[in-house]
Amino acid sequence: MDFSISKDTQTILDMIADFMEKEVYPLEPYLLREDFKELDVELEKKRRKVKEMGLWGPAQPKEYGGMGLGLVDFGLVSEAIGGSPLGHYIFGCQAPDAGNIEILHEHGTPEQKERYLRPLVEGKIRSCFSMTEVEMPGSNPTLMETSAVKEEGNYVINGQKWYTTSADGAEFAIVMAETNPNASRYKRASMIIVPTDTSGFDLVRNINIMGHQGAGFFSHAEILYHSCRVPQENLLGEEGAGFVIAQQRLGPGRIHHTMRWLGICSRSLKLMVERAAMRPIAEGKVLADKEIIQAWIAESAAEIAAARALTLQTAWKAENLGWKETRQEISMIKFVVANTMQRIIDRALQVHGGLGMTDDTILAYFHRHERAARIYDGADEVHKLSLARQILKPYRAEMQKVRESIHA
Ligand SMILES: Cc1cc2nc3c(=O)[nH]c(=O)nc-3n(C[C@H](O)[C@H](O)[C@H](O)COP(=O)(O)OP(=O)(O)OC[C@H]3O[C@@H](n4cnc5c(N)ncnc54)[C@H](O)[C@@H]3O)c2cc1C
C-alpha cells in the first residue's frame, strides 16, 4: 500500500488549508449562535468560491461536475475540510446528500438522475434519507413498520420515521419502506423517492438534540408519512432491494464519516496545543509545562496517526479490492475512530477549562454533536459483534469439524 501524496493532491490540500483558515473557520460563530438565516447566505457565497477554485464535490462523479477523487485522496481531503462542521457542506460532499448521490448514480433511472441527481451534485437542492423509525430498532432495520402499498400506479406510504437528518428544507427524501411483506426478511423493503412537497409528507418537528433544535441542513427531523402517495416510477432500484442498496450506501458512508472525524481530531489537537502553550498556570509556567498535559498531547497525536493509518488502509483496500473484502476494516474504523475522536475532543475541552464549556471555541459543539458518532451508521456494539463474528467464523467451523470427527 502506497499512501504517498501526489503533487496534485498536495496542491489541493494546501489550497483547502488556506481556504479553511481564511474563509471557513471565521463563519463558525454564526453556527454557534444558531443564526441559521445569516449562515445560509454566507454558506452560499463560500460554495460559489469553492466552485470557482475547481474544488467542488471532491468525491462526486466527474460527469456531473464533481472532482471524482478516489477514496484515498478523498480521505486526505476530507480530513482537511472536516476540521469545521461547515467544511463538507461548503465543499459539496456532505452527508446525507453524498450517500444519496452514490445510490442515485448507481441505481437511478435516467429520469431520476436528471430530476434529482444532477441538481443534488450541483448543490442546487438538498435531500435526506429516511430509514430509522421511532418505535423500531434502527440497529435492526429489518424490523420495519413503514409500509408502501401499491395502488393505481402509486405507492401509498404510511409510517413514522425520525432522525431524518437535514429533512428541513430538503427537496426530496429517499424513504425505506416495506413493499413485499411476505418476502424473506432482507427482501421486504424498497427505497422510494418522495418529494417533500408531496401531500402526506409531514415534518412533525426538528428534534432537540443535546439541548439544540438546529434548522435547515443542521437538523434531524421526525416525519410522519400519512397516506403519502408517489408514482411507482419513484422506486429506486428494484423492488425488495432496499437493504442491498442500504448496505451499498452504508459502506462508503462509514468511511466518509471516519475521514471527516480525523479532521475533528486534528483541529481539536491543534486547539489543545495552542491553548496549553499560551495559558499561564503559575509564575513563569504555562499549561504545556505540566507533564499530564504533555502526555495528553502525545497520546492524542499518536492516536490520530493510528486512526489515520487505519482509515487510509481501509480506503485503499475498498478502492483496490472492493467493499466486500473490506467489511472487517469498515467495522474497525467505525468504532475505533469514533472513540479516538471522543477522547481527543474531551481532552481538548478539559485543557480549555471553563472556556471549553462555552461556545467561544468549537470544542463544545464537537462534544455535543459527535457523541452521536458511536450510535449512527451502526452503534459501536453492532460493529464489534459483526467484527468478532467474522474473526471467529473459521475457528468455529474448525471446532465443529473436530466435534464431528470425535462423534463419528
Ligand atoms: C445524529 C444522528 C443522525 C442520524 N441520521 C439518520 C438519518 O439521516 N437517517 C436515518 O434513517 N437514521 C439516522 N439516524 C439514526 C441512526 O441510524 C440510529 O439511531 C441507529 O441506527 C441506532 O438505532 P436506534 O437509535 O433505534 O437504537 P437501537 O437499535 O434501539 O439500539 C440502542 C442501543 O442498543 C445497543 N445495541 C443495538 N443492537 C445491539 C446488539 N445486536 N448487541 C448489543 N447491543 C446492541 C447499542 O448500544 C445501541 O446504541 C441518526 C442518528 C443520529 C444520532
XYZ file of C-alpha atoms and ligand atoms in Angstrom:
461
model
C 0.000 0.000 0.000
C 1.340 3.382 -1.001
C -0.032 6.463 0.742
C 2.454 8.933 -0.670
C 0.716 12.148 -1.612
C 0.900 13.152 -5.273
C 1.889 16.703 -6.223
C -1.642 17.430 -7.475
C -3.245 16.200 -4.253
C -0.757 18.219 -2.159
C -1.673 21.343 -4.143
C -5.358 20.673 -3.438
C -4.631 20.113 0.276
C -2.655 23.371 0.518
C -5.469 25.307 -1.185
C -8.003 23.771 1.182
C -5.921 24.501 4.317
C -5.646 28.143 3.306
C -9.367 28.391 2.487
C -10.379 26.760 5.786
C -8.313 29.263 7.813
C -9.382 32.355 5.902
C -12.954 31.593 4.838
C -14.498 28.720 6.799
C -13.437 28.913 10.468
C -14.469 32.594 10.659
C -18.052 31.539 9.764
C -18.421 29.209 12.754
C -19.778 31.875 15.157
C -22.985 32.008 13.014
C -23.438 28.280 13.593
C -22.660 28.520 17.293
C -25.155 31.405 17.714
C -27.674 29.344 15.684
C -28.014 32.296 13.336
C -29.077 29.977 10.512
C -30.544 32.596 8.148
C -27.307 34.571 8.034
C -25.319 31.339 7.922
C -27.213 30.138 4.815
C -26.382 33.342 2.953
C -22.700 33.121 3.900
C -22.508 29.415 3.074
C -23.806 30.080 -0.446
C -21.068 32.673 -1.015
C -18.390 30.227 0.124
C -19.809 27.445 -2.035
C -19.539 29.729 -5.069
C -15.878 30.386 -4.239
C -15.158 26.669 -3.887
C -16.704 26.067 -7.330
C -14.582 28.858 -8.820
C -11.451 27.232 -7.333
C -12.403 23.905 -9.001
C -12.687 22.106 -5.652
C -16.435 21.401 -5.685
C -17.693 17.869 -4.957
C -14.333 16.129 -4.297
C -15.852 12.637 -4.266
C -18.737 13.242 -6.690
C -18.820 11.820 -10.225
C -16.887 13.874 -12.772
C -19.589 13.629 -15.418
C -21.908 15.523 -13.050
C -19.389 18.249 -12.235
C -17.579 16.723 -9.231
C -13.829 16.109 -8.927
C -14.161 12.309 -8.984
C -11.336 11.740 -6.447
C -10.524 8.183 -5.404
C -11.175 7.102 -1.813
C -7.614 7.565 -0.515
C -7.317 11.086 -1.910
C -10.811 11.899 -0.689
C -9.746 10.653 2.765
C -6.944 13.223 2.840
C -9.229 15.979 1.540
C -11.949 15.008 3.984
C -9.586 15.347 6.955
C -8.584 18.792 5.691
C -12.183 20.046 5.397
C -13.542 18.055 8.356
C -11.978 20.394 10.908
C -15.104 22.520 10.706
C -18.738 21.337 10.855
C -19.237 23.619 7.824
C -16.447 22.147 5.690
C -18.176 19.272 3.940
C -21.254 21.367 3.159
C -19.151 24.187 1.690
C -17.199 21.737 -0.494
C -20.359 19.891 -1.658
C -19.676 16.466 -0.150
C -21.903 16.473 2.939
C -23.944 13.644 4.388
C -26.708 12.690 3.798
C -26.529 14.032 0.218
C -23.215 12.288 -0.536
C -24.731 8.859 0.196
C -27.881 9.651 -1.763
C -25.759 10.780 -4.712
C -23.960 7.434 -4.702
C -27.106 5.342 -4.775
C -28.890 7.572 -7.307
C -25.803 7.359 -9.521
C -25.713 3.561 -9.193
C -29.433 2.730 -9.278
C -31.341 5.768 -10.603
C -33.245 5.709 -13.884
C -32.199 8.323 -16.483
C -35.236 10.418 -15.455
C -34.375 10.169 -11.731
C -30.798 11.163 -12.485
C -31.865 14.274 -14.386
C -34.529 15.321 -11.881
C -32.743 14.510 -8.587
C -29.098 13.529 -9.049
C -27.864 16.379 -11.247
C -29.209 19.283 -9.142
C -28.078 17.450 -5.989
C -24.463 17.175 -7.186
C -24.593 20.791 -8.342
C -25.679 21.833 -4.842
C -28.925 23.381 -6.120
C -31.099 21.184 -3.904
C -30.693 19.096 -0.723
C -32.012 15.652 0.178
C -32.463 13.355 3.172
C -32.509 9.647 3.969
C -35.437 8.328 5.965
C -34.928 4.847 7.371
C -34.861 4.894 11.197
C -38.203 4.560 12.978
C -39.314 5.836 16.361
C -40.778 2.549 17.591
C -38.442 0.054 15.921
C -34.698 -0.622 16.452
C -32.532 1.228 13.969
C -29.841 -1.365 14.733
C -32.044 -3.976 13.095
C -33.978 -2.121 10.397
C -35.447 -5.344 9.018
C -37.984 -4.857 11.837
C -39.739 -2.065 9.970
C -43.274 -0.766 10.344
C -43.377 1.737 7.491
C -45.272 0.259 4.549
C -45.609 1.201 0.892
C -48.653 -0.389 -0.724
C -49.212 -0.355 -4.500
C -52.442 1.328 -5.548
C -53.406 2.501 -9.050
C -49.827 3.055 -10.246
C -48.744 4.682 -6.967
C -47.032 3.674 -3.741
C -49.041 4.738 -0.695
C -46.619 5.170 2.204
C -47.567 5.079 5.889
C -45.142 5.196 8.795
C -43.321 7.240 11.408
C -39.617 7.975 10.950
C -37.185 10.047 12.936
C -33.608 11.174 12.761
C -34.139 12.029 9.103
C -31.113 14.313 9.016
C -31.420 17.582 7.060
C -35.063 16.952 6.068
C -35.866 20.579 6.909
C -35.567 22.350 3.546
C -34.732 19.189 1.574
C -36.274 18.758 -1.880
C -36.786 15.017 -1.545
C -36.370 12.086 0.828
C -35.229 8.574 -0.007
C -37.564 6.532 2.157
C -37.111 2.939 3.210
C -40.496 1.147 3.355
C -41.790 -2.396 3.330
C -43.177 -3.212 -0.127
C -43.019 -7.009 -0.002
C -44.142 -8.097 3.492
C -44.274 -11.785 2.521
C -40.746 -11.977 1.123
C -37.756 -13.163 3.176
C -36.565 -10.664 5.804
C -33.878 -8.934 3.709
C -36.070 -8.655 0.603
C -39.102 -6.960 2.143
C -38.129 -3.316 1.855
C -37.562 -0.911 -1.007
C -36.220 2.606 -1.426
C -38.669 5.155 -2.731
C -38.033 8.782 -3.678
C -40.551 11.111 -2.043
C -40.532 14.830 -2.935
C -41.027 16.670 0.356
C -43.921 18.739 -1.029
C -45.966 15.538 -1.528
C -49.228 15.579 0.396
C -48.856 13.237 3.388
C -45.161 14.038 3.963
C -45.475 15.732 7.352
C -42.354 17.085 9.010
C -43.562 16.919 12.615
C -40.553 18.604 14.261
C -36.847 19.111 14.241
C -35.782 17.009 17.207
C -33.986 18.742 20.066
C -30.554 17.126 20.301
C -28.392 17.805 23.365
C -30.393 20.983 24.028
C -30.306 22.294 20.450
C -33.005 22.063 17.812
C -30.975 23.170 14.817
C -32.548 24.152 11.492
C -32.224 23.521 7.780
C -29.208 21.422 6.894
C -28.174 21.302 10.584
C -31.221 19.428 11.874
C -32.740 15.989 12.414
C -36.466 15.589 11.790
C -39.315 13.390 12.843
C -41.531 12.671 9.844
C -44.978 11.185 9.567
C -45.775 9.522 6.249
C -49.525 9.674 6.232
C -51.084 8.067 3.133
C -48.226 9.690 1.246
C -48.747 8.864 -2.432
C -45.971 8.867 -5.058
C -45.877 7.313 -8.562
C -44.368 3.836 -8.843
C -41.648 5.325 -11.096
C -40.203 6.796 -7.874
C -38.926 3.361 -6.848
C -35.115 3.486 -6.618
C -33.526 0.293 -7.942
C -35.509 -2.909 -7.816
C -38.457 -3.626 -5.573
C -37.259 -5.537 -2.489
C -33.654 -4.375 -2.977
C -33.834 -1.759 -0.197
C -31.445 -3.496 2.202
C -28.932 -4.357 -0.512
C -28.845 -0.711 -1.602
C -28.713 0.431 2.046
C -25.599 -1.693 2.558
C -24.038 -0.158 -0.557
C -24.790 3.273 0.927
C -23.512 2.470 4.405
C -20.049 1.112 3.466
C -18.821 4.321 1.818
C -20.879 6.366 4.316
C -18.981 4.917 7.264
C -15.576 5.547 5.738
C -16.635 9.109 4.795
C -17.611 9.723 8.430
C -14.290 8.481 9.804
C -12.370 10.611 7.298
C -14.332 13.654 8.490
C -13.738 12.720 12.143
C -9.963 12.759 11.537
C -10.399 16.440 10.699
C -12.191 16.990 14.016
C -9.377 15.136 15.833
C -6.642 17.213 14.188
C -8.445 20.513 14.824
C -9.120 19.592 18.475
C -5.474 18.650 18.998
C -4.342 21.919 17.404
C -6.634 23.907 19.723
C -5.419 21.861 22.705
C -1.750 22.513 21.873
C -2.278 26.235 21.213
C -4.131 26.680 24.485
C -1.639 24.653 26.509
C 1.272 26.615 25.047
C -0.129 30.041 25.955
C -2.240 29.553 29.106
C -0.356 30.749 32.209
C -0.831 28.364 35.104
C 1.807 29.511 37.638
C 4.535 32.128 37.780
C 6.589 31.668 34.630
C 4.738 28.473 33.747
C 2.119 27.584 31.111
C -0.156 24.544 30.978
C 2.133 22.887 28.425
C 4.846 22.688 31.108
C 2.766 20.161 33.048
C 3.596 16.539 32.304
C -0.008 15.372 32.383
C -0.885 17.827 29.605
C 2.187 16.753 27.637
C 1.047 13.130 27.949
C -2.416 14.055 26.587
C -0.816 15.852 23.657
C 1.493 12.927 22.871
C -1.251 10.322 23.266
C -3.638 12.330 21.077
C -1.056 12.781 18.307
C -0.259 9.048 18.330
C -3.929 8.043 18.399
C -4.695 10.323 15.433
C -1.774 8.879 13.465
C -3.034 5.338 14.162
C -6.635 6.250 13.262
C -5.467 7.919 10.044
C -3.349 4.916 9.031
C -6.241 2.513 9.636
C -8.669 4.751 7.745
C -6.367 5.174 4.735
C -5.642 1.448 4.717
C -9.392 0.790 4.683
C -9.859 3.319 1.877
C -7.039 1.700 -0.128
C -8.489 -1.773 0.364
C -12.028 -0.692 -0.605
C -10.662 1.065 -3.685
C -8.417 -1.798 -4.797
C -10.148 -4.966 -3.568
C -13.789 -3.894 -3.232
C -16.222 -3.295 -0.353
C -16.889 -6.963 0.343
C -13.209 -7.600 1.099
C -13.146 -4.565 3.393
C -16.013 -5.424 5.737
C -13.817 -6.068 8.774
C -11.840 -2.845 8.367
C -15.036 -0.800 7.916
C -16.341 -2.117 11.235
C -12.950 -1.465 12.890
C -12.615 2.150 11.795
C -16.215 2.949 12.663
C -15.778 2.287 16.379
C -12.012 2.920 16.692
C -12.073 6.383 15.117
C -15.351 7.402 16.824
C -13.852 6.628 20.237
C -10.486 8.202 19.386
C -12.317 11.359 18.372
C -14.321 11.498 21.577
C -11.250 11.062 23.775
C -9.401 13.824 21.923
C -12.333 16.272 21.981
C -12.701 15.561 25.694
C -9.008 16.195 26.434
C -9.012 19.386 24.364
C -12.110 20.615 26.163
C -10.549 19.787 29.548
C -7.376 21.714 28.691
C -9.557 24.764 27.907
C -11.176 24.591 31.368
C -14.288 26.794 31.682
C -13.640 28.215 28.203
C -14.051 24.697 26.768
C -17.634 24.537 28.014
C -18.600 27.779 26.240
C -19.387 28.331 22.584
C -16.413 30.694 22.313
C -14.494 27.787 20.773
C -15.786 24.981 18.528
C -14.989 22.286 21.110
C -18.319 22.302 22.971
C -20.105 21.955 19.588
C -17.904 18.959 18.750
C -18.580 17.500 22.188
C -22.383 17.833 21.758
C -22.632 16.679 18.181
C -20.016 13.997 17.862
C -21.252 11.881 20.780
C -23.680 10.514 18.205
C -20.769 9.052 16.206
C -20.891 5.940 18.373
C -24.592 5.466 17.545
C -25.367 6.351 13.909
C -24.408 4.172 10.932
C -24.210 1.197 13.287
C -23.660 1.520 17.040
C -20.207 0.526 18.388
C -21.611 -2.688 19.830
C -23.104 -3.785 16.498
C -19.768 -3.269 14.708
C -17.817 -5.081 17.431
C -20.196 -8.040 17.271
C -20.009 -8.149 13.490
C -16.200 -7.961 13.507
C -15.867 -10.637 16.189
C -18.295 -12.870 14.276
C -16.171 -12.626 11.132
C -12.932 -13.275 13.047
C -14.433 -16.247 14.901
C -16.094 -17.819 11.859
C -13.209 -20.047 10.645
C -12.396 -21.099 14.240
C -15.983 -22.077 14.884
C -16.051 -24.060 11.629
C -12.806 -25.809 12.624
C -14.150 -26.642 16.103
C -17.335 -28.005 14.530
C -15.249 -30.342 12.327
C -13.270 -31.538 15.374
C -16.505 -32.192 17.307
C -17.974 -34.107 14.359
C -14.828 -36.221 13.987
C -14.918 -37.095 17.718
C -18.555 -38.186 17.496
C -18.139 -40.054 14.171
C -27.092 12.373 14.844
C -27.819 11.233 14.212
C -28.116 11.284 12.851
C -28.851 10.260 12.257
N -29.200 10.384 10.927
C -30.010 9.455 10.367
C -30.515 9.613 9.028
O -30.193 10.593 8.332
N -31.395 8.700 8.555
C -31.781 7.625 9.297
O -32.575 6.831 8.790
N -31.316 7.426 10.550
C -30.449 8.319 11.108
N -30.008 8.166 12.403
C -30.480 7.039 13.184
C -29.403 6.008 13.466
O -29.094 5.309 12.297
C -29.929 5.101 14.600
O -30.040 5.892 15.776
C -29.011 3.910 14.833
O -29.086 3.002 13.757
C -29.386 3.162 16.126
O -30.740 2.819 16.119
P -31.682 3.190 17.363
O -31.472 4.618 17.696
O -33.063 2.764 17.037
O -31.109 2.362 18.584
P -31.439 0.818 18.933
O -31.430 -0.012 17.703
O -32.643 0.804 19.787
O -30.154 0.423 19.796
C -29.898 1.042 21.062
C -28.549 0.605 21.594
O -28.563 -0.788 21.792
C -27.275 -1.332 21.596
N -27.405 -2.425 20.607
C -28.098 -2.421 19.452
N -28.003 -3.609 18.820
C -27.233 -4.390 19.618
C -26.759 -5.728 19.531
N -27.042 -6.506 18.465
N -25.983 -6.198 20.539
C -25.657 -5.420 21.605
N -26.072 -4.134 21.731
C -26.847 -3.641 20.754
C -26.371 -0.204 21.095
O -25.616 0.284 22.199
C -27.375 0.838 20.641
O -26.832 2.167 20.765
C -29.255 9.164 13.015
C -28.918 9.089 14.382
C -28.229 10.106 14.977
C -27.921 10.020 16.449
